[in-house]
Backbone as JSON Lines, residues from 0, in Angstrom:
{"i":0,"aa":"X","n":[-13.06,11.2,20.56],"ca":[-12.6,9.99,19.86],"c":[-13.72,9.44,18.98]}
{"i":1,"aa":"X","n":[-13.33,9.29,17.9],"ca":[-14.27,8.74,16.99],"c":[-14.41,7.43,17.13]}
{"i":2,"aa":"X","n":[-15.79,6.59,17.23],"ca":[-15.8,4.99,17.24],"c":[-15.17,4.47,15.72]}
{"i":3,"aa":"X","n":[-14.29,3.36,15.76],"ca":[-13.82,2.29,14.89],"c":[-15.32,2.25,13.9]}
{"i":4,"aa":"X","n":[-16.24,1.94,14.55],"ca":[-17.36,1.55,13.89],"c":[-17.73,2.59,12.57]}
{"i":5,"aa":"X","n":[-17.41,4.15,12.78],"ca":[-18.33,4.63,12.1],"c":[-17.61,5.48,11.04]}
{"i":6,"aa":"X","n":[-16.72,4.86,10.96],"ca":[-15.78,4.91,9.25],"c":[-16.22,3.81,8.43]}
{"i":7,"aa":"X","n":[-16.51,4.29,7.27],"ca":[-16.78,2.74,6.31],"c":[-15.99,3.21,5.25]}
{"i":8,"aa":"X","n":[-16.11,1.98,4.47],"ca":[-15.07,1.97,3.15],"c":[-15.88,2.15,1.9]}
{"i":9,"aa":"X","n":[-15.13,2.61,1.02],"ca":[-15.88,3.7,-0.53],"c":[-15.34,2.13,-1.26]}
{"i":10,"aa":"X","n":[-16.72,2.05,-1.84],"ca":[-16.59,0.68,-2.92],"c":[-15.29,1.18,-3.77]}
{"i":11,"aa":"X","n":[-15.0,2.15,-4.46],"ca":[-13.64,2.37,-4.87],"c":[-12.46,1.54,-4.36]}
{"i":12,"aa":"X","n":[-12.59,1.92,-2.58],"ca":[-11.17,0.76,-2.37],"c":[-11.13,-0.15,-2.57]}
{"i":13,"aa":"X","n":[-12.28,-0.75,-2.12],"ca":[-12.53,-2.51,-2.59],"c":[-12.36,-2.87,-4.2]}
{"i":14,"aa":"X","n":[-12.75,-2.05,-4.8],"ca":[-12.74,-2.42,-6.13],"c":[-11.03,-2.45,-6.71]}
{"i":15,"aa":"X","n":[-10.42,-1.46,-6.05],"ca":[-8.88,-1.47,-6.51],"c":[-8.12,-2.5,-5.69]}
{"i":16,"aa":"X","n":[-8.3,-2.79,-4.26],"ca":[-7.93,-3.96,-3.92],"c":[-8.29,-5.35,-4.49]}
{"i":17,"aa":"X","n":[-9.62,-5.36,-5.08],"ca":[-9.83,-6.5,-5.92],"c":[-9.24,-6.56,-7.49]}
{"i":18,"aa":"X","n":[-8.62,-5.79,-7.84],"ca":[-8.06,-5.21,-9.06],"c":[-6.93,-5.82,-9.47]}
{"i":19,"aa":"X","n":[-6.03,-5.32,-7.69],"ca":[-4.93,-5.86,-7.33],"c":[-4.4,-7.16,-7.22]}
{"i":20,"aa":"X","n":[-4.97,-7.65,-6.63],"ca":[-5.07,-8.85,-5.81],"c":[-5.39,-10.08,-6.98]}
{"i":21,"aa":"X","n":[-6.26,-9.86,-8.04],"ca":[-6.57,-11.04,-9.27],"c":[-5.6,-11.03,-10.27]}
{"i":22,"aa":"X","n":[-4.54,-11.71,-10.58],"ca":[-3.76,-11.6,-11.57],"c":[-3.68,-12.7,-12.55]}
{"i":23,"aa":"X","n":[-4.62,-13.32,-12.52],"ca":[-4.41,-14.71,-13.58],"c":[-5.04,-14.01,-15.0]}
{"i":24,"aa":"X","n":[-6.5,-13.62,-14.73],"ca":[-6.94,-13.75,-16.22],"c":[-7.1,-12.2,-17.06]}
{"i":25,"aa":"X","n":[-5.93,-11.49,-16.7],"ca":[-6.16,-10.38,-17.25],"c":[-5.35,-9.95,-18.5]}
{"i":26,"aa":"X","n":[-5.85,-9.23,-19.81],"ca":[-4.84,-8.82,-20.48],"c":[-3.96,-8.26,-20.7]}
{"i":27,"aa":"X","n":[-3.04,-7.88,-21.65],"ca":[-1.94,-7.11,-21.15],"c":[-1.93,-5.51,-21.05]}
{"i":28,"aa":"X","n":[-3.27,-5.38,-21.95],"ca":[-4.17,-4.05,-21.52],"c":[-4.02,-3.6,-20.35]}
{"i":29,"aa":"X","n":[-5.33,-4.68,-19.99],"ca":[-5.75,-4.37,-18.44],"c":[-4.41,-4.45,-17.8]}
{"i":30,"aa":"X","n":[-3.6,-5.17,-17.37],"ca":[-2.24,-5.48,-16.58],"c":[-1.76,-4.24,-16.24]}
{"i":31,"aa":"X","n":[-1.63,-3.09,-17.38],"ca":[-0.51,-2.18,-17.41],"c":[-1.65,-1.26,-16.88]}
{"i":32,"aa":"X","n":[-3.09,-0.92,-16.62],"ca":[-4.12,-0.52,-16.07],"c":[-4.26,-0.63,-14.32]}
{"i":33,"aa":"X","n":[-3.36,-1.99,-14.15],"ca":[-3.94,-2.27,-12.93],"c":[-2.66,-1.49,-12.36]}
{"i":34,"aa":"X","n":[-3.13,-1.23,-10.27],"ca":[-2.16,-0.15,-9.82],"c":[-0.83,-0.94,-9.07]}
{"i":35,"aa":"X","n":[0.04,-0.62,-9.26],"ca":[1.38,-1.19,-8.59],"c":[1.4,-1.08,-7.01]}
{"i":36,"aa":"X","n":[0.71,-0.06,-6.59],"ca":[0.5,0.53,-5.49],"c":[-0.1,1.68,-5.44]}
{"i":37,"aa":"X","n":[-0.82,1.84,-4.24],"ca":[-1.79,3.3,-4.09],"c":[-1.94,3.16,-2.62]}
{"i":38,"aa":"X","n":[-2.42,5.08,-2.54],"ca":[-2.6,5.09,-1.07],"c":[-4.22,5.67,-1.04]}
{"i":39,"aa":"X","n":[-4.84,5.58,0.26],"ca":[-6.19,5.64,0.39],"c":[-5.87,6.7,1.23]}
{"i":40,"aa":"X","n":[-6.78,7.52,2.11],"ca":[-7.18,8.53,2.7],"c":[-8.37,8.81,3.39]}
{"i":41,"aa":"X","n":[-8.59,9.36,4.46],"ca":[-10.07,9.96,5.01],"c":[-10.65,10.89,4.14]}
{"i":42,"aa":"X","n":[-11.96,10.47,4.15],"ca":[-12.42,11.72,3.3],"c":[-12.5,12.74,4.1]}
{"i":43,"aa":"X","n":[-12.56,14.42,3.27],"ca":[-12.9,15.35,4.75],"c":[-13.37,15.05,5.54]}
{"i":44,"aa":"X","n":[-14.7,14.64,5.46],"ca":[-15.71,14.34,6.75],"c":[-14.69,13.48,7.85]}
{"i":45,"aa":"X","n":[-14.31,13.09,7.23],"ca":[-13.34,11.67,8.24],"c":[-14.43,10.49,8.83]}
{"i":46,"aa":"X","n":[-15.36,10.66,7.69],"ca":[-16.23,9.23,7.37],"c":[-16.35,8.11,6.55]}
{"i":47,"aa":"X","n":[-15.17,8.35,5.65],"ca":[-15.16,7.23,4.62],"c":[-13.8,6.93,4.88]}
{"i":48,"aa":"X","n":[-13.13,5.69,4.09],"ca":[-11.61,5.8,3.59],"c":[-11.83,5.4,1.81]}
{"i":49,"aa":"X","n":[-11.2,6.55,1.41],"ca":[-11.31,6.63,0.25],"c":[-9.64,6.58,-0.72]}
{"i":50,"aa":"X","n":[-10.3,5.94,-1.94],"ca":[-8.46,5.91,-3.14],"c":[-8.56,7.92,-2.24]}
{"i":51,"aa":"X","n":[-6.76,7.62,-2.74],"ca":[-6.66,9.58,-2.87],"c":[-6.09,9.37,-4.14]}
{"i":52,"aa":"X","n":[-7.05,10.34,-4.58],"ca":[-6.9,11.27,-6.09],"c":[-5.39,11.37,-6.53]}
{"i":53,"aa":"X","n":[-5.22,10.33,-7.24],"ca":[-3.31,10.73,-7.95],"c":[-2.65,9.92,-7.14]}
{"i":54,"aa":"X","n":[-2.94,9.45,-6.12],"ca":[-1.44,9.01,-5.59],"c":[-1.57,6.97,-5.78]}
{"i":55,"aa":"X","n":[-1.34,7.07,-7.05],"ca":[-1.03,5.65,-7.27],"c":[0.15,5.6,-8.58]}
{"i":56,"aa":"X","n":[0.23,4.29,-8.67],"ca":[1.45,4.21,-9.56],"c":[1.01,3.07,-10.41]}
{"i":57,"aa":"X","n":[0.87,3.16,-11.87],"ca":[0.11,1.87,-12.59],"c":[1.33,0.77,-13.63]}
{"i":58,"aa":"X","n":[0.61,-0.33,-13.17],"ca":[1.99,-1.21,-13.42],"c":[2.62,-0.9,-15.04]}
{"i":59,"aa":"X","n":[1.74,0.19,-15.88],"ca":[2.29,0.02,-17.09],"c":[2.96,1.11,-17.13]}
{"i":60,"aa":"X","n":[3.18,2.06,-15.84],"ca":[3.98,3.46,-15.8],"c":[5.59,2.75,-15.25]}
{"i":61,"aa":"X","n":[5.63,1.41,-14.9],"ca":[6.77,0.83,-15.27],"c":[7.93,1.11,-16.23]}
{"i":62,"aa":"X","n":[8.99,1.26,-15.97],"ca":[9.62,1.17,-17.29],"c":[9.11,2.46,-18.27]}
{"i":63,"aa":"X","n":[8.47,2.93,-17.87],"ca":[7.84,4.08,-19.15],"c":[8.24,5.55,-18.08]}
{"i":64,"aa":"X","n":[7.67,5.66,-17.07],"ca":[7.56,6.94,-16.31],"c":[8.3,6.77,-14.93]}
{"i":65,"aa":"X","n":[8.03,5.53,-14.36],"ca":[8.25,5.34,-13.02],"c":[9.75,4.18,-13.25]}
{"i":66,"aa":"X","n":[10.95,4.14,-12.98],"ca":[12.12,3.41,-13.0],"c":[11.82,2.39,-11.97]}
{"i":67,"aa":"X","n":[11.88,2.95,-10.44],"ca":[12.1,2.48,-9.14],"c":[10.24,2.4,-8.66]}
{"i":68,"aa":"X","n":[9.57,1.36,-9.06],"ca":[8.42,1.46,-8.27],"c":[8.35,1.78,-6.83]}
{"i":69,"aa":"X","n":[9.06,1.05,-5.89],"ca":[9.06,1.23,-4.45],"c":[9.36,2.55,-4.06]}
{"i":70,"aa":"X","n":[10.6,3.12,-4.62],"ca":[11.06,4.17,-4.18],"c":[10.32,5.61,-4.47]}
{"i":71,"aa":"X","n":[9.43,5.11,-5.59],"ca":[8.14,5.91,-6.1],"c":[7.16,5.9,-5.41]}
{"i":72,"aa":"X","n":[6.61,4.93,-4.91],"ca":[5.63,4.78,-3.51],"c":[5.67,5.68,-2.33]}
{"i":73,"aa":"X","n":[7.6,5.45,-2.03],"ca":[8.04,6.02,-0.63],"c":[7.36,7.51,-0.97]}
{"i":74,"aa":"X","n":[7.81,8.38,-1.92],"ca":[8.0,9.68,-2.37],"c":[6.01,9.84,-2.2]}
{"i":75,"aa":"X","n":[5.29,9.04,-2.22],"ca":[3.97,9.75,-2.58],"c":[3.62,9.99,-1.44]}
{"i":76,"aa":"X","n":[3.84,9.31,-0.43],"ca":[3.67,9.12,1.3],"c":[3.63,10.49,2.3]}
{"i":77,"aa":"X","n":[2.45,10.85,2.97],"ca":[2.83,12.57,3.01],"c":[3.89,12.58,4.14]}
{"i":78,"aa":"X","n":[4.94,13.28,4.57],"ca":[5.22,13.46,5.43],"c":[4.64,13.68,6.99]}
{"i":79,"aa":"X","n":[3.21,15.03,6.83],"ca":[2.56,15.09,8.24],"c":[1.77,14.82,8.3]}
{"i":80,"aa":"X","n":[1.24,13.56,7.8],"ca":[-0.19,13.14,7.88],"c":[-0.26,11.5,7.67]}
{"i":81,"aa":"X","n":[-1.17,10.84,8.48],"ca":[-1.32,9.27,8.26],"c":[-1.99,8.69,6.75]}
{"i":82,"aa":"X","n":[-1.69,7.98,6.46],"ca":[-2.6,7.22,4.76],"c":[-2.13,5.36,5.47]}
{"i":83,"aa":"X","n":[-3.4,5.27,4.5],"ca":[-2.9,3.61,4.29],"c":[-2.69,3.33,3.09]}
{"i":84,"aa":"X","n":[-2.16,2.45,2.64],"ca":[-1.26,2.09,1.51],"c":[-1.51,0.28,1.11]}
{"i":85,"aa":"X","n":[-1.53,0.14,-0.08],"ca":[-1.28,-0.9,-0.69],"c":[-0.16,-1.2,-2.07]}
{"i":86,"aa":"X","n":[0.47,-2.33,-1.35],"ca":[2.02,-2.07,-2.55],"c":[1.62,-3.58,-3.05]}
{"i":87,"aa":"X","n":[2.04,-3.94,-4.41],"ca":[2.19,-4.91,-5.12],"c":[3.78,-5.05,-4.84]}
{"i":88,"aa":"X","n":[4.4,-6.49,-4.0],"ca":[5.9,-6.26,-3.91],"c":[6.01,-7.67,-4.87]}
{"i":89,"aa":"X","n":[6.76,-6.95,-6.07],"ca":[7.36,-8.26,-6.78],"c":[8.89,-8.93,-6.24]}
{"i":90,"aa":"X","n":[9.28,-9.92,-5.94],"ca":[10.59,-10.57,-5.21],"c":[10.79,-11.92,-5.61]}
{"i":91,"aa":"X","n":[11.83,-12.42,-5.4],"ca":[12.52,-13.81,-5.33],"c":[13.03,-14.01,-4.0]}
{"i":92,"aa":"X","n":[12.73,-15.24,-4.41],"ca":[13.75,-15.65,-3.12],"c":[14.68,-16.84,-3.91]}
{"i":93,"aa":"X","n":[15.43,-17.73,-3.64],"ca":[16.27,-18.28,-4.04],"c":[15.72,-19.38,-4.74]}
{"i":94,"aa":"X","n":[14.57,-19.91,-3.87],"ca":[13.5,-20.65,-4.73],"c":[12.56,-20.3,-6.04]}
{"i":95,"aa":"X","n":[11.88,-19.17,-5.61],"ca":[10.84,-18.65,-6.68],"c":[10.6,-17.21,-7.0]}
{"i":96,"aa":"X","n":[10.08,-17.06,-8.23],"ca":[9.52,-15.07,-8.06],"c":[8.05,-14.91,-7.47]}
{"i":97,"aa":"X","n":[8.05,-14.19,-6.54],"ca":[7.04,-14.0,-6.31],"c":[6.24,-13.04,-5.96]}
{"i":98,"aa":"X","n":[5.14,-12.54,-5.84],"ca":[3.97,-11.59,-5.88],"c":[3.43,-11.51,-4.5]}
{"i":99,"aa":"X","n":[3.25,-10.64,-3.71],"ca":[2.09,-10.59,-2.71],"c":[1.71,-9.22,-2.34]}
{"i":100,"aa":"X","n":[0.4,-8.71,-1.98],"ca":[0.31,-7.67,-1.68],"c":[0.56,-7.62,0.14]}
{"i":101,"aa":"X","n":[1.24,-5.92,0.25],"ca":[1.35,-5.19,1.28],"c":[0.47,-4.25,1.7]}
{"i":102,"aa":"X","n":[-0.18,-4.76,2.66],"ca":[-1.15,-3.63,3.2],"c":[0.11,-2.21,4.24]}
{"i":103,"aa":"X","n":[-0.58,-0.87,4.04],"ca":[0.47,-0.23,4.9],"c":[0.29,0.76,5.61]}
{"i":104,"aa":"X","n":[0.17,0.72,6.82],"ca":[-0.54,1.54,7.71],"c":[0.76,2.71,8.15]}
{"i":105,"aa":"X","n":[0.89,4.01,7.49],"ca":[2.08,4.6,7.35],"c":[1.08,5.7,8.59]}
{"i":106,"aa":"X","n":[2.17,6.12,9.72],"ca":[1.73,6.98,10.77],"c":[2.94,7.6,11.12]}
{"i":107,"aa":"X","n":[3.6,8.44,10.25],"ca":[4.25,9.28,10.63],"c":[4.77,10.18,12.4]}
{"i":108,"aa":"X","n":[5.66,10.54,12.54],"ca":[6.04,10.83,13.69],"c":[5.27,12.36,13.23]}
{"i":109,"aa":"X","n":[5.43,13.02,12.65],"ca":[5.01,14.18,12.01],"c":[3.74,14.62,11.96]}
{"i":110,"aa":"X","n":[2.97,13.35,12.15],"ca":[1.11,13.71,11.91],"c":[0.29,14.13,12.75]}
{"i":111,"aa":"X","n":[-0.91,14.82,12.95],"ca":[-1.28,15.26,13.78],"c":[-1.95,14.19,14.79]}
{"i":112,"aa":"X","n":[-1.93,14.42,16.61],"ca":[-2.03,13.12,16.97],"c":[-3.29,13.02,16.62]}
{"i":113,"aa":"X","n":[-4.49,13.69,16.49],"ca":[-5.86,13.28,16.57],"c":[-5.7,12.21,14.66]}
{"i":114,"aa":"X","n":[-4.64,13.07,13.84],"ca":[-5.35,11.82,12.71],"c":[-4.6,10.79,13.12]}
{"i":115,"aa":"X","n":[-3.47,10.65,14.31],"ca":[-3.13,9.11,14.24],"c":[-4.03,8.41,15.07]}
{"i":116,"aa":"X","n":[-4.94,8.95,15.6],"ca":[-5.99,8.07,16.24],"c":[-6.85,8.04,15.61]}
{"i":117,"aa":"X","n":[-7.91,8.72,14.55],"ca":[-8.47,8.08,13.73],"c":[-8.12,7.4,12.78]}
{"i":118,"aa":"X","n":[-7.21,7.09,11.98],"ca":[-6.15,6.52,11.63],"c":[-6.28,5.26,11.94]}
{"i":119,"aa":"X","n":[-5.74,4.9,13.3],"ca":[-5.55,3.65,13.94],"c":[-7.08,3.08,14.39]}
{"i":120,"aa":"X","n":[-7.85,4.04,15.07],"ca":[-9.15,3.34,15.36],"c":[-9.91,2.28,13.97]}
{"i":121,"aa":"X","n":[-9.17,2.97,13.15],"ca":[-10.27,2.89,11.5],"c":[-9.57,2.07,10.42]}
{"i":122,"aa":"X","n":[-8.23,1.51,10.76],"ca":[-7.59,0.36,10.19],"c":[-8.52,-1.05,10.69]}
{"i":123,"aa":"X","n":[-8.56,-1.21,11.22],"ca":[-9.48,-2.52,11.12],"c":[-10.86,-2.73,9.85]}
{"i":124,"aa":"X","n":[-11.02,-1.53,9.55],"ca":[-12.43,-1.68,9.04],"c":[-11.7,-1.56,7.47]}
{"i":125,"aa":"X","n":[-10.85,-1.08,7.55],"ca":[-10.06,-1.59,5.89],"c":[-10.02,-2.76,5.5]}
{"i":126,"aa":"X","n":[-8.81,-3.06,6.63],"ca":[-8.36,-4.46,6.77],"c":[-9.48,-5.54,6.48]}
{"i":127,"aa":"X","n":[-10.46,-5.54,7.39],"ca":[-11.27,-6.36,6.83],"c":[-12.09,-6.33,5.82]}
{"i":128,"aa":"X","n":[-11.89,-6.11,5.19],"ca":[-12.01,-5.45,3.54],"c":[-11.12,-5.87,2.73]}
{"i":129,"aa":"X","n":[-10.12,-6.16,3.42],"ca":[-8.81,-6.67,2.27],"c":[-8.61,-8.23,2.79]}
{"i":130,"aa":"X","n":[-9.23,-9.19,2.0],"ca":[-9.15,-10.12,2.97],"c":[-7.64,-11.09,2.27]}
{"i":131,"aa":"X","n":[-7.07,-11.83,2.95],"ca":[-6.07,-12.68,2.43],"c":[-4.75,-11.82,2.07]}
{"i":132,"aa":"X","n":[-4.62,-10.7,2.71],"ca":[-3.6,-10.23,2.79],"c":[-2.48,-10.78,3.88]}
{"i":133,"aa":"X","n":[-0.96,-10.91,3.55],"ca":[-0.57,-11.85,4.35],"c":[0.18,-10.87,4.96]}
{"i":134,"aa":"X","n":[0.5,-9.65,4.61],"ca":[1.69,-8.74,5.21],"c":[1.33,-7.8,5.24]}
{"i":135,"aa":"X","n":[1.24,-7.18,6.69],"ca":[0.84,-5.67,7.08],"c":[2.05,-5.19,8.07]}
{"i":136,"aa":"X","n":[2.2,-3.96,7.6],"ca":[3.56,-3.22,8.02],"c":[2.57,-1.85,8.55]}
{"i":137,"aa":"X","n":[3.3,-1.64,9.68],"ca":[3.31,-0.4,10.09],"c":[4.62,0.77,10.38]}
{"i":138,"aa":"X","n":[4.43,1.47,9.81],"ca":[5.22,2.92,9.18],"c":[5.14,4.15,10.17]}
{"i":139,"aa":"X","n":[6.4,4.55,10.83],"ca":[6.34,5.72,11.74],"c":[7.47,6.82,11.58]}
{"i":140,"aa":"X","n":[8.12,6.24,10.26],"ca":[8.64,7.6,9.46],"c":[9.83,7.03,7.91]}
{"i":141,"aa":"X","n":[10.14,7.97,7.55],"ca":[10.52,7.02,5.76],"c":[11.69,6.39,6.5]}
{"i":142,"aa":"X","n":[12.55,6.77,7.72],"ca":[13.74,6.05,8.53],"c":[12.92,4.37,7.95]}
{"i":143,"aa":"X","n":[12.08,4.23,8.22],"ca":[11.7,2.88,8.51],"c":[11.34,2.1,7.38]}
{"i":144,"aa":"X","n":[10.9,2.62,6.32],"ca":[10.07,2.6,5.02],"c":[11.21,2.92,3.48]}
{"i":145,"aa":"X","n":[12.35,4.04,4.03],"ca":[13.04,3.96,2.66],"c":[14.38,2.98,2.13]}
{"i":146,"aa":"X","n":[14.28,2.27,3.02],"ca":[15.09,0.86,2.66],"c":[14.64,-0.57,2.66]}
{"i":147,"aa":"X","n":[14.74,-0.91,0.78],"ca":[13.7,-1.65,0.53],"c":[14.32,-3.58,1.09]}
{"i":148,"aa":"X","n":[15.22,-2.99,2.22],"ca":[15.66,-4.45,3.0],"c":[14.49,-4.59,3.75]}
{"i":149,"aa":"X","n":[13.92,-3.5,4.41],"ca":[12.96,-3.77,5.44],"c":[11.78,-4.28,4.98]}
{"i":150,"aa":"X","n":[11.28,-3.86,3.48],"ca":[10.13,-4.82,3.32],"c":[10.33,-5.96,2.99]}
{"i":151,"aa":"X","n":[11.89,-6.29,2.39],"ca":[11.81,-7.94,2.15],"c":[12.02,-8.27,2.96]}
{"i":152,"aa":"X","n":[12.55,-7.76,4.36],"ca":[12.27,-8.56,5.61],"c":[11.17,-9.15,6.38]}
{"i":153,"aa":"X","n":[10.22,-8.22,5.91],"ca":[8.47,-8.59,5.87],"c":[8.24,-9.1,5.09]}
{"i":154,"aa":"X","n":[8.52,-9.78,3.8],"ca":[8.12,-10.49,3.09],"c":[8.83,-11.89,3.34]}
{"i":155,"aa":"X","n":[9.72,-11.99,3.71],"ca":[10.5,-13.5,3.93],"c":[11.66,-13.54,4.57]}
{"i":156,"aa":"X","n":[12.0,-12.15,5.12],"ca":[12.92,-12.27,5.42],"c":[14.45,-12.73,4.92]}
{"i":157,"aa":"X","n":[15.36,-13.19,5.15],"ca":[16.77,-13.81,4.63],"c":[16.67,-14.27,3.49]}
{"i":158,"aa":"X","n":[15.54,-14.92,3.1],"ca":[15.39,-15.89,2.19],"c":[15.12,-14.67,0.86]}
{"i":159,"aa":"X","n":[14.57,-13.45,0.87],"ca":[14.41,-12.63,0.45],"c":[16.02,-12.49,-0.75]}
{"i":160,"aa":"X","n":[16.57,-12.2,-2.09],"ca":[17.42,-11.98,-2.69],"c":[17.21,-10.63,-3.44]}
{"i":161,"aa":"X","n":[16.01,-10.62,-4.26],"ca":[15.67,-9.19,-4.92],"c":[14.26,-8.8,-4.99]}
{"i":162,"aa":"X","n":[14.35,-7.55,-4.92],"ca":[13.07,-6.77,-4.73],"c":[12.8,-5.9,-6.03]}
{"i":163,"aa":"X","n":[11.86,-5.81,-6.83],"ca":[11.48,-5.23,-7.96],"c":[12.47,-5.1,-8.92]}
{"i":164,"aa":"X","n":[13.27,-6.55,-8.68],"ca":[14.22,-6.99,-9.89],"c":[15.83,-6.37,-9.7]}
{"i":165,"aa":"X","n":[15.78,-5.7,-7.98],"ca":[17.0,-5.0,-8.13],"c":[17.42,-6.59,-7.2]}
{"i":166,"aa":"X","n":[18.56,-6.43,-6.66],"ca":[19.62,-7.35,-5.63],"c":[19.24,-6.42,-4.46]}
{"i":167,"aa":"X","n":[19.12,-7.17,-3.32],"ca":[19.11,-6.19,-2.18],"c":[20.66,-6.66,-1.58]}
């Protein structure tokens, strides 16, 4: 068993979680630059957690490449193997539109058990890295993850009306 302690995080993540997370003073450049969602990874060693190479989705591949952001997310997610994940979920509720990021600790039924225990030992040391995140979901197969009721149920639940502009 590997100690919690001795995974650390690649300034990369931090830098894309801080990327994420600032949306007031950016241009519309940068905007369509920044990522809609991405997933992170162990590095081989299974000493870092690092972005993985390609698997993000950038808010300006909107409308241009990507139709269904969420459902584009689901699809990057490996089947036999654990990742953590960060989603930008845009929604309303009956009151307002609103923005928050999803942290996402996806652990497949499929994965091998030793990476769901490093995996799980080594979410904390993300997490605290991502600070002011209000919604963390945990993921144990797309059953759970490819119906986008369940994240507006994590996001507000009932009060929840549409998710990335569709009607749920």
């Amino acid at each position: 068993m590997y100690p919690a302690s001795g995974v650390t995080v690649n300034d990369e993540v931090i830098k894309v979680f801080n990327d994420m997370k600032v949306r007031k003073s950016s241009s519309t450049e940068d905007v369509k630059k920044r990522k809609k969602a991405v997933l992170f990874c162990l590095s081989d060693d299974k000493k870092k957690i690092i972005v993985e190479e390609g698997k993000w989705i950038l808010v300006g591949d909107i409308g241009e490449s990507v139709d269904d952001p969420y459902a584009c997310f689901v699809k990057l997610l490996p089947l036999n193997d654990c990742r953590y994940g960060l989603y930008d979920a845009t929604y309303e509720t009956k009151e307002s539109k609103k923005e928050d990021l999803v942290f996402i600790f996806w652990a497949p039924e499929g994965a091998p058990l030793k990476s769901k225990m490093i995996y799980a030992s080594s979410k904390d040391a993300i997490k605290k890295k991502f600070t002011g995140i209000k919604h963390e979901w945990q993921v144990n197969g797309l059953d759970d993850i490819q119906d986008r009721a369940t994240l507006a149920d994590k996001l507000g639940g009932n009060v929840v009306v549409s998710l990335e502009g569709l009607p749920l």
